[in-house]
Short mmCIF file of C-alpha atoms in Angstrom, two decimals:
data_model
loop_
_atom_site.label_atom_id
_atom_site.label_comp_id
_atom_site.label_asym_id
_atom_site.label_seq_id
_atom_site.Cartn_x
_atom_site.Cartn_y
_atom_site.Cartn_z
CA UNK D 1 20.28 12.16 66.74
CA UNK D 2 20.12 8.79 64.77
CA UNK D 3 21.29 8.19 61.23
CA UNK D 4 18.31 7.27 60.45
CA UNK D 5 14.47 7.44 60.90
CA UNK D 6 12.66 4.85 63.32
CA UNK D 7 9.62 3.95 64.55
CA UNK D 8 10.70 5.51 67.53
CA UNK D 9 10.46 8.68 65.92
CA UNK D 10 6.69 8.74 65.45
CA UNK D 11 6.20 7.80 69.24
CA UNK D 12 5.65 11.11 70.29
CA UNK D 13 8.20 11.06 72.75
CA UNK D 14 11.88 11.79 73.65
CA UNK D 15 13.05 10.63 69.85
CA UNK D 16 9.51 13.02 68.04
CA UNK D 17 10.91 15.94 70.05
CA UNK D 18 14.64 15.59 68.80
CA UNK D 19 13.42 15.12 65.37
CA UNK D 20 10.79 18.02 65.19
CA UNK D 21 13.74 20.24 66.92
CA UNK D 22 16.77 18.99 64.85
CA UNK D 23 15.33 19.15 61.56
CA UNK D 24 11.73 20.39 60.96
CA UNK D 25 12.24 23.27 63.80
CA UNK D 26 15.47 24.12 62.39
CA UNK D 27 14.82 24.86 58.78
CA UNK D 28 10.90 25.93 59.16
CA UNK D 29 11.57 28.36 61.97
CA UNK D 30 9.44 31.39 62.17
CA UNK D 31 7.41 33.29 64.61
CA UNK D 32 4.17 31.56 63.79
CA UNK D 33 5.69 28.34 64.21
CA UNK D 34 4.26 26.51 67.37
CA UNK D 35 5.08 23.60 69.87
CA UNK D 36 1.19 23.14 70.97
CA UNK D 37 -1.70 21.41 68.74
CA UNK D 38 -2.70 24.29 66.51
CA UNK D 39 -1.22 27.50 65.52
CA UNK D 40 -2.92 30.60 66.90
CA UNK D 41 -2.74 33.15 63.52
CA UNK D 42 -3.74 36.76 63.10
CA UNK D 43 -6.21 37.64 59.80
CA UNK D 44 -7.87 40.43 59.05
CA UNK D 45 -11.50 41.18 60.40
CA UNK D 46 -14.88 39.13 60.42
CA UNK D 47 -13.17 37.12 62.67
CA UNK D 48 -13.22 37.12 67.24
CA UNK D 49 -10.26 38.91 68.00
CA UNK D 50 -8.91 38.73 64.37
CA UNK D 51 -7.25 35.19 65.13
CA UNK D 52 -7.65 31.98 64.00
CA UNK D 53 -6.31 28.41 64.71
CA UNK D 54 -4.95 26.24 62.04
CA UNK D 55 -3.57 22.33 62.41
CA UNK D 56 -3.04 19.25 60.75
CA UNK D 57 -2.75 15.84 60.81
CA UNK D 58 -1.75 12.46 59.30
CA UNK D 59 -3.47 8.94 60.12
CA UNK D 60 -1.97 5.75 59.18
CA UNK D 61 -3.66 3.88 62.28
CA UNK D 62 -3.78 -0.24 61.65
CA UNK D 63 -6.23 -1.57 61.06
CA UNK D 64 -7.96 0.78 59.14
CA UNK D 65 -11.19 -0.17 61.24
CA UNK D 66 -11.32 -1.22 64.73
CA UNK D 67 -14.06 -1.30 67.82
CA UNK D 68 -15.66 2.04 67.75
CA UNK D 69 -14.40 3.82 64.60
CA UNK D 70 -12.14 3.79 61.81
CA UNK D 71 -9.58 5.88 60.22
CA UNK D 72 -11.75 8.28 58.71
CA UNK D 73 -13.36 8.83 62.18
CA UNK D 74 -10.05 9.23 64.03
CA UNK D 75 -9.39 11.47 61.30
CA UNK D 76 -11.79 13.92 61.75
CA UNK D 77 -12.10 13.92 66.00
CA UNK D 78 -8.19 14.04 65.81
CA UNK D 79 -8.18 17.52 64.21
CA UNK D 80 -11.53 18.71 65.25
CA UNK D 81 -9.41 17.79 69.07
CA UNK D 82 -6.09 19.31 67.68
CA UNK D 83 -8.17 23.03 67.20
CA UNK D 84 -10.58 22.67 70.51
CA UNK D 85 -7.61 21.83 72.68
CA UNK D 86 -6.40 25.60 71.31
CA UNK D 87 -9.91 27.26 72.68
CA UNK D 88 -10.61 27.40 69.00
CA UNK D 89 -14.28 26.29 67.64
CA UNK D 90 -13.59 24.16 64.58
CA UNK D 91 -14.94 25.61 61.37
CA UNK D 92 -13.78 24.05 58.38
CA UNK D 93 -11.17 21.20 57.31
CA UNK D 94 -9.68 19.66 54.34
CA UNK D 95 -9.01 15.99 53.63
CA UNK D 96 -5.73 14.46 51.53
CA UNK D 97 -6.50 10.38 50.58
CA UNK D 98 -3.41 8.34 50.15
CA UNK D 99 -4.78 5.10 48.43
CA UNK D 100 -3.31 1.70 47.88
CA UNK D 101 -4.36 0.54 44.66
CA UNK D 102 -6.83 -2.81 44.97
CA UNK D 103 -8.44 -1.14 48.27
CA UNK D 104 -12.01 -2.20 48.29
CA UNK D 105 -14.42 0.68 47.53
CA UNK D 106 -17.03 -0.52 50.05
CA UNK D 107 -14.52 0.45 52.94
CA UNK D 108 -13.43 4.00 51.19
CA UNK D 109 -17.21 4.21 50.82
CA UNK D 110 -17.43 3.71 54.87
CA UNK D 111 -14.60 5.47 55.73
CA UNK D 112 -15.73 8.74 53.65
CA UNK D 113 -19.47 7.89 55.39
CA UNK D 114 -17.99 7.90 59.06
CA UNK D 115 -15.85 11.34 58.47
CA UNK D 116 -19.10 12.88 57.45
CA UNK D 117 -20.83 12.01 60.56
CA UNK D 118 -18.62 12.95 62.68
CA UNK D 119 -18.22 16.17 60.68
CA UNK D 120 -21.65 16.74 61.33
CA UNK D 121 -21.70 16.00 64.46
CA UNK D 122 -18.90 18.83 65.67
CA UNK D 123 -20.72 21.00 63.53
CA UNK D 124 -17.42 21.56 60.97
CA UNK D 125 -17.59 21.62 57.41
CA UNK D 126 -15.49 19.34 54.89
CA UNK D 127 -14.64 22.04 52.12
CA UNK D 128 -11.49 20.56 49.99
CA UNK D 129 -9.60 17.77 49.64
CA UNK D 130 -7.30 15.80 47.46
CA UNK D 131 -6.73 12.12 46.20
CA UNK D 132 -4.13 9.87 45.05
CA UNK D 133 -3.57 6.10 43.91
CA UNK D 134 -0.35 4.41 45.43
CA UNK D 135 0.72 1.20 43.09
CA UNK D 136 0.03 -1.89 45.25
CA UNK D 137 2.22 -2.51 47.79
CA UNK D 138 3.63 1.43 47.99
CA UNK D 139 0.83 2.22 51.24
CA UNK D 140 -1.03 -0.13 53.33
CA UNK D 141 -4.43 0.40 52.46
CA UNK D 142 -5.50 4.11 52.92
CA UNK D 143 -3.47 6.93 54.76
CA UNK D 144 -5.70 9.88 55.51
CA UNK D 145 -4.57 14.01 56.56
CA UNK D 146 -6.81 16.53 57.22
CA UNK D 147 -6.25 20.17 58.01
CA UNK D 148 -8.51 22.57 60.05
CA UNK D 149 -9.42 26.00 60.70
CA UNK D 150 -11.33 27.02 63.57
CA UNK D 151 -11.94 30.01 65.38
CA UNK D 152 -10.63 31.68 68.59
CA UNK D 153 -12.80 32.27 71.08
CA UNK D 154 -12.76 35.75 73.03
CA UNK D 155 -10.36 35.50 76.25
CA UNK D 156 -9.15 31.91 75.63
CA UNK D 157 -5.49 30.94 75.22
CA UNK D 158 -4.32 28.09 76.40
CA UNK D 159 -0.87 26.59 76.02
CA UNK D 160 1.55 23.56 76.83
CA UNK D 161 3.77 26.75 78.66
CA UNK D 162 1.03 28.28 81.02
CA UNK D 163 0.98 25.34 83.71
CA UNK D 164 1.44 27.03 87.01
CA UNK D 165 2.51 25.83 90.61
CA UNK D 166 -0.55 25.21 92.47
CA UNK D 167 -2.64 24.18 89.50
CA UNK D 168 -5.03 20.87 89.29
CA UNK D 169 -4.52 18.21 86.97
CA UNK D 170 -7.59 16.98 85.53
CA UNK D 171 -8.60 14.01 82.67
CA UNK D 172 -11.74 14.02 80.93
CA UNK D 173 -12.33 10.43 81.51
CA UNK D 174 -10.64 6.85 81.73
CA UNK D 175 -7.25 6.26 80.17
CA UNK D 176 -5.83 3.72 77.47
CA UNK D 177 -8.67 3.07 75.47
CA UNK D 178 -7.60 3.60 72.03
CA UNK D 179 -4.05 2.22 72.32
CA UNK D 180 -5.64 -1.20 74.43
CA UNK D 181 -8.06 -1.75 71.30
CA UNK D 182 -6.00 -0.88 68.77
CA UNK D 183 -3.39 -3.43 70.50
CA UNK D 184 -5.96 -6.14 71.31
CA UNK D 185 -6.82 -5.65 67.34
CA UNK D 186 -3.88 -6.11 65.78
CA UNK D 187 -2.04 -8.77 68.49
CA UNK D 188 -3.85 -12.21 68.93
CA UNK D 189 -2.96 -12.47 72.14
CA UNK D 190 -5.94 -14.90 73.05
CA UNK D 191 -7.28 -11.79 75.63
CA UNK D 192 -10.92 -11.13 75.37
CA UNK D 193 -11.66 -8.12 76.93
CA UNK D 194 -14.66 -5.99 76.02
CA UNK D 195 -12.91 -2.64 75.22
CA UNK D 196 -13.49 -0.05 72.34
CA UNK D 197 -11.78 2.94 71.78
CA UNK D 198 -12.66 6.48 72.83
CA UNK D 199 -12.51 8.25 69.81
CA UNK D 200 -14.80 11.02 70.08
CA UNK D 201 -14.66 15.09 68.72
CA UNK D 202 -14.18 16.68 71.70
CA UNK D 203 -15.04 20.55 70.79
CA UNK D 204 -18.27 20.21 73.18
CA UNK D 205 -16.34 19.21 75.87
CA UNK D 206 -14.10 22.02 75.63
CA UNK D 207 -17.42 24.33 75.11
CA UNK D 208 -18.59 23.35 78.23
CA UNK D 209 -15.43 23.71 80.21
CA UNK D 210 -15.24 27.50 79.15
CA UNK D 211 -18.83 27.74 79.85
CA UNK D 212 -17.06 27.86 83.64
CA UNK D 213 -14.14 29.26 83.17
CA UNK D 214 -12.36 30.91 80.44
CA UNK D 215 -8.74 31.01 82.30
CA UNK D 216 -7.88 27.25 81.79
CA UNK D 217 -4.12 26.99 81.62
CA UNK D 218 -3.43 24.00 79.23
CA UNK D 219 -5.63 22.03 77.30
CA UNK D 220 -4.37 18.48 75.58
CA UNK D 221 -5.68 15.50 73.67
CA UNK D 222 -3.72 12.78 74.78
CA UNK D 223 -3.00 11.15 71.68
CA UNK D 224 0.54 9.48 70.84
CA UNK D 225 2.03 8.45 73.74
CA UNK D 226 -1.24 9.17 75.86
CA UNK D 227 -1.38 11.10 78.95
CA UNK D 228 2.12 10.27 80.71
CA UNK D 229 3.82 11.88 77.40
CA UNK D 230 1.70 14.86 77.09
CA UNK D 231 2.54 15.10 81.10
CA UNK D 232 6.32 15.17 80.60
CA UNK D 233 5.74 17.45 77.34
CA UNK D 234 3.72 20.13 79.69
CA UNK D 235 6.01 19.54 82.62
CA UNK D 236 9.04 20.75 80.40
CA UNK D 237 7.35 23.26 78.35
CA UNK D 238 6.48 25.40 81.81
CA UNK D 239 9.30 24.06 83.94
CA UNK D 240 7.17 22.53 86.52
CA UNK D 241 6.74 19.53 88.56
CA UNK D 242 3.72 17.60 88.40
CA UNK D 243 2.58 14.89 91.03
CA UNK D 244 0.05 12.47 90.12
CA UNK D 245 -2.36 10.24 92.86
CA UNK D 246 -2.19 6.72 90.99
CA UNK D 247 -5.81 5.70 92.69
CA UNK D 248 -7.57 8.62 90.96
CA UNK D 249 -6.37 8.14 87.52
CA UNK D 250 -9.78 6.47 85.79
CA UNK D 251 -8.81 3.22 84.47
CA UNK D 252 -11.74 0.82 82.70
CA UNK D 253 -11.51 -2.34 84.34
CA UNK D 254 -10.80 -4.39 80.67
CA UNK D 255 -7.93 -2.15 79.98
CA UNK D 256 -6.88 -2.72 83.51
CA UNK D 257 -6.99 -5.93 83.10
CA UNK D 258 -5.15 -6.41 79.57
CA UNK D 259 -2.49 -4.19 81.28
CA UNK D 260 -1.64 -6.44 84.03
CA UNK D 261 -1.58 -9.24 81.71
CA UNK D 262 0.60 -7.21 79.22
CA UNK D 263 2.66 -5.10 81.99
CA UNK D 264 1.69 -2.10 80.93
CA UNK D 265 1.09 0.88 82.25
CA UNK D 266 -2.69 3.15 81.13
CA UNK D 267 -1.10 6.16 81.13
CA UNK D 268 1.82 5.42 77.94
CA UNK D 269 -1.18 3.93 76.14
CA UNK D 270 -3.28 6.51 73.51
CA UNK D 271 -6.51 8.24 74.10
CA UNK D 272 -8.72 9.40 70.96
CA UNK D 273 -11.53 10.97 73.25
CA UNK D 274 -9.41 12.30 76.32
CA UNK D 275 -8.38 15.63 77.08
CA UNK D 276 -5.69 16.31 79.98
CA UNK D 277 -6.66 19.99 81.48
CA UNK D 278 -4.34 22.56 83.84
CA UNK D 279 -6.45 24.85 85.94
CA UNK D 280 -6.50 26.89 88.45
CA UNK D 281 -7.12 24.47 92.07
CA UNK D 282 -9.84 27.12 93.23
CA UNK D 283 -11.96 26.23 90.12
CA UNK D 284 -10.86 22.18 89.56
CA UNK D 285 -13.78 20.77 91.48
CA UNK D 286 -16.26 23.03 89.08
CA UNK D 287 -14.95 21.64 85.90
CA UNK D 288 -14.96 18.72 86.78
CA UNK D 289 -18.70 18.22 88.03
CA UNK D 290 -19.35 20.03 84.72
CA UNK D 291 -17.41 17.26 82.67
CA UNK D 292 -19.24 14.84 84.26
CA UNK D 293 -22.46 16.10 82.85
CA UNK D 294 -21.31 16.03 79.22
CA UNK D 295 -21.09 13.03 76.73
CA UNK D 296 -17.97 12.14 76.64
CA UNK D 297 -16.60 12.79 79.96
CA UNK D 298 -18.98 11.25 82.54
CA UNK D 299 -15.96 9.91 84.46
CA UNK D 300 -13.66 13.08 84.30
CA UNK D 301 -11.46 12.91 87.52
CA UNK D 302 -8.85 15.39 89.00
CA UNK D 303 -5.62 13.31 89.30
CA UNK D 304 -2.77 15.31 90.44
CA UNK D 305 -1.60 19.17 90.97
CA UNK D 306 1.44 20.87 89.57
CA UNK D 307 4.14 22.14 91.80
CA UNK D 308 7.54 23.78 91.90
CA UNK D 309 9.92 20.48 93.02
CA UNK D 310 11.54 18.53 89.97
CA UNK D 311 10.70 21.01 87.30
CA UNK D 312 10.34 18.69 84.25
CA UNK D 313 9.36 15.47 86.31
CA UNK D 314 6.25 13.84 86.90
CA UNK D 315 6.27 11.99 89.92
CA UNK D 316 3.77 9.38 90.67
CA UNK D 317 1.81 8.36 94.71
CA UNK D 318 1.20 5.15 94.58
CA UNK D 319 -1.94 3.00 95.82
CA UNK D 320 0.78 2.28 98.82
CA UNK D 321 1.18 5.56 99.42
CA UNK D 322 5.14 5.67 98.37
CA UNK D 323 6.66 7.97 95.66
CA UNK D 324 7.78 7.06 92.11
CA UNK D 325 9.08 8.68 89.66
CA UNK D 326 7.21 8.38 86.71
CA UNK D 327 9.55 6.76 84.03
CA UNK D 328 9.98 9.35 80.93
CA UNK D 329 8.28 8.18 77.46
CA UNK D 330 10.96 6.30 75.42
CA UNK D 331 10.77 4.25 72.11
CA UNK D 332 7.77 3.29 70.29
CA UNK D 333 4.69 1.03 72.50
CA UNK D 334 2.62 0.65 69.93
CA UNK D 335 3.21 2.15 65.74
CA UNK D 336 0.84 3.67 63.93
CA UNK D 337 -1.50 4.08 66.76
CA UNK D 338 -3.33 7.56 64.77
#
């Protein structure tokens, strides 16, 4: 473990898991405490099967605004994503402002405007917050967390540890998005490539996945590190293999493109809008023609299968038709990404 904190450690790689194990796991151990997006919690009655799920989240994404949202948008889908990815309808969440004193009150005023539509939108309610000035120079701009409750929904339990031998790995739609805008953004490169990020509350999607089948294994956002970190995270949190078919991954053609240029590779870069789903083969084909129907996952794709060889490993067929292991998530591509 290093002396100190680094960027590294926000990656949400190799470095996140040593420092969530080494010191937050350490000290706030207890049975509640959880490894997946949300914590799956037992209350009294009024509620389906007396649980609910409860998350949160920071955002300190720069800029603040960027092609097709802005922090207080990623705010809102990110937790919204954090409880759906549980099997959890979001209910209700809280919002915490970190302000830097001198930022405009035009962009608060369309940052606060954007979290309500999208609240509305996922049908959630904003019920509490809290606010406070930073003296100039002590946050860069506006730093936003938010905190959800949502509730289970009868039969439905997914988990990072429930991937099985034999099941299908599936993505909601194209990879990158986010992290190529947010790159393209804040780099001048001199690339012009017409790409804007996914960000999108992703409840629906999930609603219409268990509209088919309640029995899905794993559900993820692929935020941080996008889907080839949440791969190794599942991989090692079941003890499984997983092999991926590189020509079935969905890739836009712009981020494609930027990532030749770049050399770099779709799958480390973050998704906003994206969920990575382990289920069953026999039912893969299903939920995926279903995805395909809804409005944010039109180019869902199944990608790969999980299997017993190289449990922890992801390993990678390429468009040649060889075998490559896929290299593990290491260091930081891109800060404050979220």
């Amino acid at each position: 473990m290093d002396k100190t904190v680094t960027l590294a450690h926000g990656a949400g790689g190799k470095q996140t898991s040593e420092l969530i194990d080494t010191i937050f796991r350490e000290h706030f151990a207890n049975p509640d405490l959880t490894g997946d997006d949300a914590a799956v919690l037992s209350v009294s009655e009024g509620m389906s099967d007396g649980k609910i799920a409860f998350t949160t989240d920071g955002f300190i994404v720069s800029p603040s605004e960027f092609p097709g949202g802005n922090i207080g948008k990623l705010s809102i889908c990110g937790t919204i994503n954090d409880l759906a990815c549980m099997g959890a309808r979001p209910l209700y969440l809280s919002c915490a402002f970190v302000i830097e004193e001198g930022f405009p009150v035009d962009k608060l005023e369309q940052i606060a405007a954007s979290m309500a539509a999208t609240a509305k939108e996922a049908g959630v309610r904003i019920v509490a917050g809290d606010t406070k000035v930073a003296g100039k120079g002590q946050v860069d701009g506006v730093f936003i967390t938010t905190t959800g409750i949502g509730r289970m929904q009868d039969g439905v339990a997914p988990s990072g540890k429930k991937a099985r031998p034999g099941d299908a790995v599936i993505v909601s739609g194209d990879v990158g998005r986010h992290g190529c805008t947010i790159l393209l953004e804040r780099e001048d490169f001199g690339i012009e490539a017409a790409v804007t990020s996914d960000c999108a509350p992703l409840w629906g999607t999930v609603e219409d996945m268990l509209s088919v089948m309640k029995d899905i294994h794993v559900i993820r956002d692929a935020t941080r590190g996008g889907v080839g970190t949440v791969l190794y995270e599942i991989a090692r949190q079941s003890q499984v293999g997983i092999r991926l078919d590189a020509q079935a991954i969905p890739v836009q053609d712009g981020v494609k493109g930027v990532c030749g240029m770049l050399g770099l590779e779709p799958l480390y870069l973050a998704c906003e809008g994206r969920l990575v789903i382990f289920a069953p083969k026999k039912h893969a084909q299903a939920l995926v023609e279903k995805l395909r129907q809804g409005k944010y996952s039109k180019n869902a794709a199944i990608i790969g299968e999980v299997t017993e060889e190289l449990p922890g490993r992801v390993v990678m067929t390429t468009e040649i038709g060889a075998e490559t292991l896929l290299p593990e998530p290491r260091g930081e591509l891109l800060p404050r990404i979220c």
